[in-house]
PDB file of C-alpha atoms in Angstrom:
ATOM      1  CA  MET U   2    -119.900  67.555 100.644  1.00 95.00           C
ATOM      2  CA  ASP U   3    -118.278  66.983 104.034  1.00 96.00           C
ATOM      3  CA  ILE U   4    -117.282  63.640 105.534  1.00 98.00           C
ATOM      4  CA  GLY U   5    -115.412  62.310 108.547  1.00 98.00           C
ATOM      5  CA  ILE U   6    -112.546  59.892 107.979  1.00 98.00           C
ATOM      6  CA  ILE U   7    -111.177  57.724 110.778  1.00 98.00           C
ATOM      7  CA  GLY U   8    -107.954  55.900 109.984  1.00 97.00           C
ATOM      8  CA  LEU U   9    -105.236  57.680 108.017  1.00 97.00           C
ATOM      9  CA  GLY U  10    -102.963  54.787 107.144  1.00 93.00           C
ATOM     10  CA  ARG U  11    -101.752  53.691 103.704  1.00 87.00           C
ATOM     11  CA  MET U  12    -105.179  54.192 102.129  1.00 94.00           C
ATOM     12  CA  GLY U  13    -107.191  56.361 104.526  1.00 96.00           C
ATOM     13  CA  GLY U  14    -104.855  59.326 104.285  1.00 97.00           C
ATOM     14  CA  ASN U  15    -104.893  59.268 100.494  1.00 97.00           C
ATOM     15  CA  ILE U  16    -108.666  58.903 100.414  1.00 97.00           C
ATOM     16  CA  ALA U  17    -108.882  62.139 102.401  1.00 98.00           C
ATOM     17  CA  ARG U  18    -106.381  63.852 100.108  1.00 97.00           C
ATOM     18  CA  ARG U  19    -108.225  62.786  96.952  1.00 98.00           C
ATOM     19  CA  LEU U  20    -111.546  63.986  98.359  1.00 98.00           C
ATOM     20  CA  MET U  21    -110.079  67.345  99.342  1.00 98.00           C
ATOM     21  CA  LYS U  22    -108.606  67.755  95.868  1.00 97.00           C
ATOM     22  CA  GLY U  23    -112.136  67.234  94.601  1.00 97.00           C
ATOM     23  CA  GLY U  24    -113.462  70.052  96.780  1.00 97.00           C
ATOM     24  CA  HIS U  25    -114.881  68.030  99.660  1.00 98.00           C
ATOM     25  CA  LYS U  26    -114.391  68.883 103.341  1.00 98.00           C
ATOM     26  CA  CYS U  27    -112.712  66.137 105.377  1.00 98.00           C
ATOM     27  CA  VAL U  28    -112.725  65.971 109.167  1.00 98.00           C
ATOM     28  CA  VAL U  29    -110.073  63.450 110.184  1.00 98.00           C
ATOM     29  CA  LEU U  30    -109.136  61.359 113.194  1.00 97.00           C
ATOM     30  CA  ASP U  31    -106.278  58.954 113.842  1.00 97.00           C
ATOM     31  CA  ARG U  32    -104.357  57.818 116.908  1.00 94.00           C
ATOM     32  CA  ASN U  33    -101.096  58.634 115.105  1.00 95.00           C
ATOM     33  CA  PRO U  34    -100.522  62.401 115.498  1.00 95.00           C
ATOM     34  CA  ASP U  35     -98.024  62.478 112.621  1.00 96.00           C
ATOM     35  CA  ALA U  36    -100.600  61.014 110.223  1.00 96.00           C
ATOM     36  CA  VAL U  37    -103.126  63.629 111.340  1.00 97.00           C
ATOM     37  CA  LYS U  38    -100.561  66.401 110.924  1.00 96.00           C
ATOM     38  CA  ASP U  39     -99.723  65.325 107.361  1.00 96.00           C
ATOM     39  CA  VAL U  40    -103.355  65.243 106.227  1.00 97.00           C
ATOM     40  CA  ALA U  41    -104.127  68.484 108.055  1.00 97.00           C
ATOM     41  CA  ALA U  42    -101.321  70.117 106.084  1.00 97.00           C
ATOM     42  CA  ALA U  43    -103.262  69.219 102.932  1.00 96.00           C
ATOM     43  CA  GLY U  44    -106.333  71.026 104.240  1.00 97.00           C
ATOM     44  CA  ALA U  45    -108.184  68.564 106.478  1.00 97.00           C
ATOM     45  CA  VAL U  46    -110.005  69.624 109.641  1.00 98.00           C
ATOM     46  CA  THR U  47    -108.781  67.659 112.664  1.00 97.00           C
ATOM     47  CA  ALA U  48    -110.897  66.163 115.458  1.00 97.00           C
ATOM     48  CA  ARG U  49    -110.029  65.208 119.023  1.00 96.00           C
ATOM     49  CA  ASP U  50    -112.421  62.269 119.141  1.00 96.00           C
ATOM     50  CA  SER U  51    -115.523  60.916 117.426  1.00 95.00           C
ATOM     51  CA  ALA U  52    -117.867  63.317 119.235  1.00 96.00           C
ATOM     52  CA  ASP U  53    -115.744  66.292 118.175  1.00 97.00           C
ATOM     53  CA  MET U  54    -115.694  64.951 114.609  1.00 98.00           C
ATOM     54  CA  LEU U  55    -119.480  64.675 114.436  1.00 98.00           C
ATOM     55  CA  SER U  56    -119.884  68.209 115.794  1.00 97.00           C
ATOM     56  CA  LYS U  57    -117.934  69.479 112.778  1.00 98.00           C
ATOM     57  CA  LEU U  58    -120.039  67.687 110.149  1.00 98.00           C
ATOM     58  CA  SER U  59    -123.313  68.755 108.572  1.00 96.00           C
ATOM     59  CA  SER U  60    -126.433  66.595 108.838  1.00 95.00           C
ATOM     60  CA  PRO U  61    -126.910  63.850 107.821  1.00 97.00           C
ATOM     61  CA  ARG U  62    -123.402  63.200 109.102  1.00 98.00           C
ATOM     62  CA  ALA U  63    -121.294  60.627 107.271  1.00 98.00           C
ATOM     63  CA  VAL U  64    -118.211  58.977 108.779  1.00 98.00           C
ATOM     64  CA  TRP U  65    -115.898  56.691 106.774  1.00 98.00           C
ATOM     65  CA  LEU U  66    -113.889  54.115 108.753  1.00 98.00           C
ATOM     66  CA  MET U  67    -110.667  52.999 107.083  1.00 97.00           C
ATOM     67  CA  LEU U  68    -109.260  50.627 109.687  1.00 96.00           C
ATOM     68  CA  PRO U  69    -108.031  47.015 109.827  1.00 92.00           C
ATOM     69  CA  ALA U  70    -110.842  44.479 109.771  1.00 92.00           C
ATOM     70  CA  GLY U  71    -111.868  42.925 113.057  1.00 92.00           C
ATOM     71  CA  GLU U  72    -111.770  44.198 116.615  1.00 95.00           C
ATOM     72  CA  ILE U  73    -110.320  47.636 115.801  1.00 95.00           C
ATOM     73  CA  THR U  74    -113.094  48.438 113.320  1.00 96.00           C
ATOM     74  CA  GLU U  75    -115.785  46.934 115.548  1.00 97.00           C
ATOM     75  CA  LYS U  76    -114.703  48.987 118.562  1.00 97.00           C
ATOM     76  CA  MET U  77    -114.526  52.254 116.645  1.00 97.00           C
ATOM     77  CA  LEU U  78    -117.820  51.616 114.881  1.00 97.00           C
ATOM     78  CA  THR U  79    -119.534  51.099 118.239  1.00 97.00           C
ATOM     79  CA  GLU U  80    -117.955  54.266 119.623  1.00 97.00           C
ATOM     80  CA  VAL U  81    -118.998  56.446 116.685  1.00 97.00           C
ATOM     81  CA  ALA U  82    -122.496  54.969 116.476  1.00 97.00           C
ATOM     82  CA  ALA U  83    -123.101  55.843 120.129  1.00 97.00           C
ATOM     83  CA  GLU U  84    -122.662  59.537 119.229  1.00 96.00           C
ATOM     84  CA  MET U  85    -124.775  59.442 116.055  1.00 98.00           C
ATOM     85  CA  GLN U  86    -128.368  60.473 115.459  1.00 96.00           C
ATOM     86  CA  LYS U  87    -131.138  59.066 113.294  1.00 97.00           C
ATOM     87  CA  GLY U  88    -130.291  59.515 109.606  1.00 98.00           C
ATOM     88  CA  ASP U  89    -126.508  59.613 110.085  1.00 98.00           C
ATOM     89  CA  ILE U  90    -124.333  57.304 107.974  1.00 98.00           C
ATOM     90  CA  LEU U  91    -121.505  54.957 108.984  1.00 98.00           C
ATOM     91  CA  ILE U  92    -119.285  53.724 106.160  1.00 98.00           C
ATOM     92  CA  ASP U  93    -116.768  50.899 106.481  1.00 98.00           C
ATOM     93  CA  GLY U  94    -114.276  51.134 103.632  1.00 97.00           C
ATOM     94  CA  GLY U  95    -111.880  48.499 104.980  1.00 94.00           C
ATOM     95  CA  ASN U  96    -111.900  44.762 104.336  1.00 92.00           C
ATOM     96  CA  SER U  97    -114.480  43.632 106.888  1.00 96.00           C
ATOM     97  CA  PHE U  98    -116.147  40.223 106.622  1.00 96.00           C
ATOM     98  CA  TYR U  99    -119.451  40.646 104.807  1.00 97.00           C
ATOM     99  CA  LYS U 100    -121.461  38.746 107.432  1.00 97.00           C
ATOM    100  CA  ASP U 101    -120.330  41.338 109.989  1.00 97.00           C
ATOM    101  CA  ASP U 102    -121.749  44.019 107.685  1.00 98.00           C
ATOM    102  CA  ILE U 103    -125.138  42.315 107.601  1.00 98.00           C
ATOM    103  CA  ARG U 104    -125.203  42.138 111.405  1.00 98.00           C
ATOM    104  CA  ARG U 105    -124.077  45.750 111.826  1.00 98.00           C
ATOM    105  CA  ALA U 106    -126.646  47.091 109.372  1.00 98.00           C
ATOM    106  CA  LYS U 107    -129.451  45.382 111.282  1.00 98.00           C
ATOM    107  CA  THR U 108    -128.207  46.598 114.681  1.00 97.00           C
ATOM    108  CA  LEU U 109    -127.565  50.185 113.600  1.00 98.00           C
ATOM    109  CA  GLY U 110    -130.804  50.294 111.648  1.00 97.00           C
ATOM    110  CA  GLN U 111    -132.749  49.788 114.867  1.00 97.00           C
ATOM    111  CA  ASN U 112    -131.554  53.262 115.909  1.00 96.00           C
ATOM    112  CA  GLY U 113    -132.117  54.787 112.484  1.00 98.00           C
ATOM    113  CA  ILE U 114    -128.412  54.859 111.605  1.00 98.00           C
ATOM    114  CA  ASN U 115    -127.523  53.934 108.027  1.00 98.00           C
ATOM    115  CA  TYR U 116    -124.678  51.519 107.348  1.00 98.00           C
ATOM    116  CA  VAL U 117    -122.759  51.302 104.079  1.00 98.00           C
ATOM    117  CA  ASP U 118    -119.950  48.859 103.282  1.00 98.00           C
ATOM    118  CA  VAL U 119    -117.460  49.817 100.582  1.00 98.00           C
ATOM    119  CA  GLY U 120    -114.991  47.337  99.171  1.00 97.00           C
ATOM    120  CA  THR U 121    -112.090  49.603  98.246  1.00 97.00           C
ATOM    121  CA  SER U 122    -109.375  48.586  95.782  1.00 95.00           C
ATOM    122  CA  GLY U 123    -106.483  50.778  94.746  1.00 92.00           C
ATOM    123  CA  GLY U 124    -103.835  50.389  97.416  1.00 88.00           C
ATOM    124  CA  VAL U 125    -101.148  53.023  97.762  1.00 87.00           C
ATOM    125  CA  TRP U 126    -101.765  54.142  94.152  1.00 91.00           C
ATOM    126  CA  GLY U 127    -105.311  55.299  94.805  1.00 93.00           C
ATOM    127  CA  LEU U 128    -104.502  58.966  95.266  1.00 94.00           C
ATOM    128  CA  GLU U 129    -103.201  59.142  91.706  1.00 93.00           C
ATOM    129  CA  ARG U 130    -105.227  56.427  89.956  1.00 93.00           C
ATOM    130  CA  GLY U 131    -108.452  56.541  91.942  1.00 96.00           C
ATOM    131  CA  TYR U 132    -110.183  53.717  93.792  1.00 97.00           C
ATOM    132  CA  CYS U 133    -112.369  50.931  92.439  1.00 97.00           C
ATOM    133  CA  LEU U 134    -115.383  50.855  94.769  1.00 98.00           C
ATOM    134  CA  MET U 135    -117.878  48.037  95.401  1.00 98.00           C
ATOM    135  CA  ILE U 136    -120.715  49.413  97.541  1.00 98.00           C
ATOM    136  CA  GLY U 137    -123.354  47.752  99.694  1.00 98.00           C
ATOM    137  CA  GLY U 138    -126.244  49.480 101.439  1.00 98.00           C
ATOM    138  CA  ASP U 139    -129.592  51.181 100.990  1.00 98.00           C
ATOM    139  CA  ALA U 140    -129.963  52.633  97.497  1.00 98.00           C
ATOM    140  CA  LYS U 141    -131.130  56.057  98.705  1.00 98.00           C
ATOM    141  CA  VAL U 142    -128.184  56.392 101.079  1.00 98.00           C
ATOM    142  CA  VAL U 143    -125.723  55.296  98.379  1.00 98.00           C
ATOM    143  CA  THR U 144    -127.205  57.885  96.016  1.00 98.00           C
ATOM    144  CA  HIS U 145    -126.808  60.578  98.690  1.00 98.00           C
ATOM    145  CA  LEU U 146    -123.104  59.649  98.957  1.00 98.00           C
ATOM    146  CA  ASP U 147    -122.604  59.616  95.190  1.00 98.00           C
ATOM    147  CA  PRO U 148    -120.457  62.807  95.130  1.00 98.00           C
ATOM    148  CA  ILE U 149    -117.994  61.078  97.477  1.00 98.00           C
ATOM    149  CA  PHE U 150    -117.846  57.864  95.479  1.00 98.00           C
ATOM    150  CA  ALA U 151    -117.601  59.669  92.138  1.00 98.00           C
ATOM    151  CA  CYS U 152    -114.669  61.722  93.415  1.00 98.00           C
ATOM    152  CA  LEU U 153    -112.779  58.696  94.729  1.00 98.00           C
ATOM    153  CA  ALA U 154    -113.368  56.552  91.637  1.00 98.00           C
ATOM    154  CA  PRO U 155    -110.961  56.653  88.669  1.00 96.00           C
ATOM    155  CA  GLY U 156    -113.541  57.765  86.075  1.00 95.00           C
ATOM    156  CA  ILE U 157    -113.722  56.422  82.527  1.00 93.00           C
ATOM    157  CA  GLY U 158    -110.196  57.597  81.744  1.00 88.00           C
ATOM    158  CA  THR U 159    -108.513  56.087  78.690  1.00 87.00           C
ATOM    159  CA  ILE U 160    -109.955  52.579  79.029  1.00 88.00           C
ATOM    160  CA  GLU U 161    -111.916  51.522  75.973  1.00 89.00           C
ATOM    161  CA  ARG U 162    -115.653  51.390  76.567  1.00 91.00           C
ATOM    162  CA  THR U 163    -117.213  47.917  76.599  1.00 94.00           C
ATOM    163  CA  PRO U 164    -119.559  47.208  73.670  1.00 94.00           C
ATOM    164  CA  GLY U 165    -123.113  46.289  74.639  1.00 94.00           C
ATOM    165  CA  ARG U 166    -123.285  48.222  77.927  1.00 94.00           C
ATOM    166  CA  GLU U 167    -126.030  50.559  76.719  1.00 93.00           C
ATOM    167  CA  GLY U 168    -128.764  50.858  79.346  1.00 93.00           C
ATOM    168  CA  ARG U 169    -126.620  49.507  82.195  1.00 96.00           C
ATOM    169  CA  ASP U 170    -125.575  51.350  85.360  1.00 96.00           C
ATOM    170  CA  PRO U 171    -123.146  54.032  84.103  1.00 95.00           C
ATOM    171  CA  ARG U 172    -121.344  54.162  87.464  1.00 97.00           C
ATOM    172  CA  ALA U 173    -119.550  50.899  86.744  1.00 97.00           C
ATOM    173  CA  GLU U 174    -117.739  52.506  83.799  1.00 96.00           C
ATOM    174  CA  HIS U 175    -116.514  55.201  86.163  1.00 97.00           C
ATOM    175  CA  GLY U 176    -115.059  52.686  88.611  1.00 97.00           C
ATOM    176  CA  TYR U 177    -117.740  52.336  91.280  1.00 98.00           C
ATOM    177  CA  VAL U 178    -120.948  50.368  91.574  1.00 98.00           C
ATOM    178  CA  HIS U 179    -123.811  49.752  93.996  1.00 98.00           C
ATOM    179  CA  CYS U 180    -123.751  45.974  94.409  1.00 98.00           C
ATOM    180  CA  GLY U 181    -126.874  45.585  96.553  1.00 98.00           C
ATOM    181  CA  PRO U 182    -127.837  45.515 100.260  1.00 98.00           C
ATOM    182  CA  ALA U 183    -125.466  45.719 103.217  1.00 98.00           C
ATOM    183  CA  GLY U 184    -122.662  43.184 102.957  1.00 98.00           C
ATOM    184  CA  SER U 185    -122.747  42.869  99.170  1.00 98.00           C
ATOM    185  CA  GLY U 186    -119.978  45.418  98.654  1.00 98.00           C
ATOM    186  CA  HIS U 187    -117.517  43.661 100.912  1.00 98.00           C
ATOM    187  CA  PHE U 188    -118.583  40.281  99.512  1.00 98.00           C
ATOM    188  CA  ALA U 189    -117.705  41.465  95.991  1.00 98.00           C
ATOM    189  CA  LYS U 190    -114.382  42.851  97.235  1.00 97.00           C
ATOM    190  CA  MET U 191    -113.686  39.585  99.062  1.00 97.00           C
ATOM    191  CA  ILE U 192    -114.049  37.594  95.850  1.00 97.00           C
ATOM    192  CA  HIS U 193    -112.026  40.271  94.015  1.00 97.00           C
ATOM    193  CA  ASN U 194    -109.165  39.644  96.441  1.00 95.00           C
ATOM    194  CA  GLY U 195    -109.541  35.893  96.129  1.00 96.00           C
ATOM    195  CA  ILE U 196    -109.156  36.225  92.360  1.00 97.00           C
ATOM    196  CA  GLU U 197    -106.158  38.460  92.986  1.00 96.00           C
ATOM    197  CA  TYR U 198    -104.518  35.613  94.912  1.00 96.00           C
ATOM    198  CA  GLY U 199    -104.913  33.309  91.907  1.00 97.00           C
ATOM    199  CA  LEU U 200    -103.622  35.846  89.378  1.00 97.00           C
ATOM    200  CA  MET U 201    -100.613  36.691  91.502  1.00 96.00           C
ATOM    201  CA  GLN U 202     -99.795  33.021  92.007  1.00 96.00           C
ATOM    202  CA  ALA U 203     -99.930  32.372  88.255  1.00 97.00           C
ATOM    203  CA  TYR U 204     -97.497  35.201  87.518  1.00 97.00           C
ATOM    204  CA  ALA U 205     -95.223  34.154  90.381  1.00 96.00           C
ATOM    205  CA  GLU U 206     -94.999  30.520  89.304  1.00 96.00           C
ATOM    206  CA  GLY U 207     -94.526  31.427  85.646  1.00 97.00           C
ATOM    207  CA  PHE U 208     -91.594  33.722  86.370  1.00 97.00           C
ATOM    208  CA  ASP U 209     -90.083  31.113  88.690  1.00 97.00           C
ATOM    209  CA  ILE U 210     -90.134  28.592  85.820  1.00 97.00           C
ATOM    210  CA  LEU U 211     -88.502  31.151  83.525  1.00 97.00           C
ATOM    211  CA  ARG U 212     -85.803  31.893  86.095  1.00 97.00           C
ATOM    212  CA  ASN U 213     -84.971  28.216  86.633  1.00 97.00           C
ATOM    213  CA  LYS U 214     -84.502  27.529  82.926  1.00 97.00           C
ATOM    214  CA  SER U 215     -80.780  28.098  83.532  1.00 97.00           C
ATOM    215  CA  SER U 216     -80.645  25.271  86.108  1.00 96.00           C
ATOM    216  CA  ASP U 217     -77.660  22.933  86.083  1.00 96.00           C
ATOM    217  CA  ALA U 218     -80.147  20.060  86.298  1.00 95.00           C
ATOM    218  CA  LEU U 219     -81.079  20.641  82.648  1.00 97.00           C
ATOM    219  CA  PRO U 220     -79.063  19.499  79.618  1.00 97.00           C
ATOM    220  CA  PRO U 221     -76.652  22.294  78.590  1.00 97.00           C
ATOM    221  CA  ASP U 222     -78.348  22.897  75.244  1.00 97.00           C
ATOM    222  CA  GLN U 223     -81.713  23.403  76.999  1.00 97.00           C
ATOM    223  CA  ARG U 224     -80.517  26.032  79.437  1.00 97.00           C
ATOM    224  CA  PHE U 225     -81.564  29.655  78.832  1.00 97.00           C
ATOM    225  CA  THR U 226     -80.606  32.663  80.884  1.00 97.00           C
ATOM    226  CA  LEU U 227     -83.679  34.827  80.480  1.00 97.00           C
ATOM    227  CA  ASP U 228     -84.036  38.463  81.442  1.00 97.00           C
ATOM    228  CA  LEU U 229     -87.156  38.489  83.603  1.00 98.00           C
ATOM    229  CA  ALA U 230     -87.439  42.267  83.700  1.00 97.00           C
ATOM    230  CA  ASP U 231     -87.422  42.431  79.908  1.00 98.00           C
ATOM    231  CA  LEU U 232     -89.979  39.633  79.577  1.00 98.00           C
ATOM    232  CA  ALA U 233     -92.278  41.350  82.070  1.00 98.00           C
ATOM    233  CA  GLU U 234     -91.890  44.553  80.086  1.00 98.00           C
ATOM    234  CA  VAL U 235     -92.603  43.017  76.679  1.00 98.00           C
ATOM    235  CA  TRP U 236     -95.648  41.170  78.024  1.00 98.00           C
ATOM    236  CA  ARG U 237     -97.065  44.493  79.213  1.00 97.00           C
ATOM    237  CA  ARG U 238     -97.267  45.627  75.599  1.00 96.00           C
ATOM    238  CA  GLY U 239     -99.882  43.848  73.504  1.00 93.00           C
ATOM    239  CA  SER U 240     -99.872  40.532  75.361  1.00 97.00           C
ATOM    240  CA  VAL U 241    -103.127  38.818  76.374  1.00 97.00           C
ATOM    241  CA  ILE U 242    -101.759  38.430  79.921  1.00 97.00           C
ATOM    242  CA  SER U 243    -101.098  42.149  80.409  1.00 96.00           C
ATOM    243  CA  SER U 244    -102.527  43.592  83.646  1.00 95.00           C
ATOM    244  CA  TRP U 245    -101.748  46.028  86.428  1.00 94.00           C
ATOM    245  CA  LEU U 246    -100.251  43.168  88.455  1.00 96.00           C
ATOM    246  CA  LEU U 247     -97.893  42.483  85.563  1.00 97.00           C
ATOM    247  CA  ASP U 248     -97.063  46.211  85.489  1.00 96.00           C
ATOM    248  CA  LEU U 249     -96.142  46.034  89.169  1.00 95.00           C
ATOM    249  CA  SER U 250     -94.096  42.892  88.601  1.00 97.00           C
ATOM    250  CA  ALA U 251     -92.187  44.704  85.858  1.00 97.00           C
ATOM    251  CA  ILE U 252     -91.465  47.571  88.252  1.00 97.00           C
ATOM    252  CA  ALA U 253     -90.189  45.220  90.955  1.00 97.00           C
ATOM    253  CA  LEU U 254     -88.029  43.192  88.542  1.00 97.00           C
ATOM    254  CA  ALA U 255     -86.575  46.327  86.944  1.00 97.00           C
ATOM    255  CA  LYS U 256     -85.437  47.463  90.389  1.00 96.00           C
ATOM    256  CA  ASP U 257     -83.835  44.103  91.193  1.00 96.00           C
ATOM    257  CA  SER U 258     -84.259  41.037  89.012  1.00 94.00           C
ATOM    258  CA  ASP U 259     -83.232  38.773  91.926  1.00 94.00           C
ATOM    259  CA  LEU U 260     -85.630  40.456  94.393  1.00 95.00           C
ATOM    260  CA  LYS U 261     -82.949  40.294  97.080  1.00 94.00           C
ATOM    261  CA  SER U 262     -84.886  42.532  99.460  1.00 94.00           C
ATOM    262  CA  PHE U 263     -87.704  39.970  99.759  1.00 94.00           C
ATOM    263  CA  THR U 264     -87.584  36.689 101.684  1.00 92.00           C
ATOM    264  CA  GLY U 265     -90.699  35.206 100.090  1.00 93.00           C
ATOM    265  CA  SER U 266     -92.768  34.918 103.275  1.00 93.00           C
ATOM    266  CA  VAL U 267     -96.204  35.884 101.958  1.00 92.00           C
ATOM    267  CA  ALA U 268     -99.018  36.963 104.275  1.00 90.00           C
ATOM    268  CA  ASP U 269    -102.723  36.546 103.618  1.00 90.00           C
ATOM    269  CA  SER U 270    -104.994  39.333 104.812  1.00 81.00           C
ATOM    270  CA  GLY U 271    -108.150  37.282 105.359  1.00 89.00           C
ATOM    271  CA  GLU U 272    -110.121  37.726 102.157  1.00 94.00           C
ATOM    272  CA  GLY U 273    -108.517  34.686 100.521  1.00 95.00           C
ATOM    273  CA  ARG U 274    -109.638  32.462 103.380  1.00 95.00           C
ATOM    274  CA  TRP U 275    -113.141  33.957 103.347  1.00 96.00           C
ATOM    275  CA  THR U 276    -113.370  33.415  99.591  1.00 97.00           C
ATOM    276  CA  VAL U 277    -112.569  29.727  99.975  1.00 97.00           C
ATOM    277  CA  GLU U 278    -115.062  29.478 102.854  1.00 97.00           C
ATOM    278  CA  ALA U 279    -117.743  31.048 100.634  1.00 97.00           C
ATOM    279  CA  ALA U 280    -116.930  28.561  97.870  1.00 97.00           C
ATOM    280  CA  ILE U 281    -117.386  25.705 100.356  1.00 97.00           C
ATOM    281  CA  GLU U 282    -120.717  27.141 101.577  1.00 98.00           C
ATOM    282  CA  GLU U 283    -121.948  27.445  97.986  1.00 97.00           C
ATOM    283  CA  ALA U 284    -120.424  24.124  96.853  1.00 98.00           C
ATOM    284  CA  VAL U 285    -118.564  25.955  94.089  1.00 97.00           C
ATOM    285  CA  PRO U 286    -115.256  24.392  92.900  1.00 97.00           C
ATOM    286  CA  ALA U 287    -112.420  26.878  93.447  1.00 97.00           C
ATOM    287  CA  ASP U 288    -109.294  24.894  92.641  1.00 97.00           C
ATOM    288  CA  VAL U 289    -107.029  27.790  91.661  1.00 96.00           C
ATOM    289  CA  LEU U 290    -108.065  30.151  94.452  1.00 96.00           C
ATOM    290  CA  SER U 291    -107.747  27.443  97.114  1.00 97.00           C
ATOM    291  CA  THR U 292    -104.308  26.407  95.880  1.00 96.00           C
ATOM    292  CA  ALA U 293    -103.136  30.027  95.792  1.00 96.00           C
ATOM    293  CA  LEU U 294    -104.164  30.442  99.424  1.00 96.00           C
ATOM    294  CA  TYR U 295    -102.388  27.260 100.492  1.00 94.00           C
ATOM    295  CA  ALA U 296     -99.275  28.379  98.618  1.00 93.00           C
ATOM    296  CA  ARG U 297     -99.125  31.402 100.884  1.00 93.00           C
ATOM    297  CA  PHE U 298     -99.291  29.159 103.941  1.00 92.00           C
ATOM    298  CA  ARG U 299     -96.419  27.075 102.592  1.00 89.00           C
ATOM    299  CA  SER U 300     -94.355  30.196 101.824  1.00 90.00           C
ATOM    300  CA  ARG U 301     -93.902  30.791 105.543  1.00 88.00           C
ATOM    301  CA  ARG U 302     -91.959  27.541 105.872  1.00 82.00           C
ATOM    302  CA  ASP U 303     -89.692  27.534 102.818  1.00 80.00           C
ATOM    303  CA  HIS U 304     -89.274  30.078 100.061  1.00 85.00           C
ATOM    304  CA  THR U 305     -88.934  30.078  96.284  1.00 88.00           C
ATOM    305  CA  PHE U 306     -88.426  32.891  93.812  1.00 93.00           C
ATOM    306  CA  ALA U 307     -92.178  32.712  93.169  1.00 92.00           C
ATOM    307  CA  GLU U 308     -92.860  33.756  96.762  1.00 91.00           C
ATOM    308  CA  LYS U 309     -90.386  36.617  96.437  1.00 94.00           C
ATOM    309  CA  LEU U 310     -92.327  37.910  93.431  1.00 94.00           C
ATOM    310  CA  LEU U 311     -95.597  37.548  95.339  1.00 94.00           C
ATOM    311  CA  SER U 312     -94.112  39.652  98.135  1.00 93.00           C
ATOM    312  CA  ALA U 313     -92.813  42.178  95.629  1.00 94.00           C
ATOM    313  CA  MET U 314     -96.252  42.549  93.997  1.00 94.00           C
ATOM    314  CA  ARG U 315     -97.933  43.016  97.389  1.00 93.00           C
ATOM    315  CA  TYR U 316     -95.402  45.692  98.287  1.00 93.00           C
ATOM    316  CA  GLU U 317     -95.826  47.512  94.979  1.00 92.00           C
ATOM    317  CA  PHE U 318     -99.634  47.694  94.977  1.00 91.00           C
ATOM    318  CA  GLY U 319    -100.334  47.991  98.687  1.00 89.00           C
ATOM    319  CA  GLY U 320     -97.139  48.865 100.510  1.00 89.00           C
ATOM    320  CA  HIS U 321     -97.379  45.518 102.340  1.00 90.00           C
ATOM    321  CA  VAL U 322     -94.140  44.739 104.195  1.00 89.00           C
ATOM    322  CA  GLU U 323     -93.226  41.107 104.825  1.00 88.00           C
ATOM    323  CA  GLN U 324     -94.080  39.797 108.262  1.00 76.00           C
ATOM    324  CA  LYS U 325     -91.093  39.141 110.474  1.00 69.00           C
ATOM    325  CA  LYS U 326     -90.827  35.747 112.095  1.00 56.00           C
TER     326      LYS U 326
END
């Protein structure tokens, strides 16, 4: 299958590479010529602009946008849609707000253009591990794109199969799922990222407590100097709190147990705020997720070791660099 990909940053470039490894044709576009050159070296076809890209794709033409949420995505989506024909497909694989997806699907649908939103999780590791995909859009269109999603997803791999899943959608076991109509994919990814905030905060605070057990404020016989890298490592193996985030924490702590290269100023990319807003709209208590979001706000004023570990985890899974003041 062939597909256009616009946006070759930390994730877009690797999405193209993974698809090409799976035998798919990728026509790529990015304003950074070096990014285009790198992906072209792996076998991608380059395009001068969106019109040139569409001319190099077979019908129905599918274009995947992998751009920052907001104005950049909106502008490019409008530009590409203006060149599309009835039956073509626009895919937003970034972290757009789900209500924008609902609006876009209605607007594009008036011209017969199909819109699909894909919540994409995997960060900079996706090329190797695959991407967890949460998909929103018309069922027939999603089925047409199945070869793309199946190639990007991790597959069953070595994860134990869940008892009692007989008769359920088998795609979920492979790492991708059709969530429902337009907007549902990004809504699921939004909540996924909100949960991520809470998990990361729990690890960060726990390791900060461990680190401060050697504090002079404690009685001498209650002070322990604990090896955080070793504790992270042992918890990875058989512990009930093992996870990929713990794996990434272990990597960061093994490199530098003091995390000297991080200040602890932790950004939030939008999904945490939207998750809390959704909880308010639905009147659902979200104590942990709200607190985790507010902790990130506070981290930009004063920093603890917990914030350094949060920054380290974000760098390890997504290549996120701390914002400079």
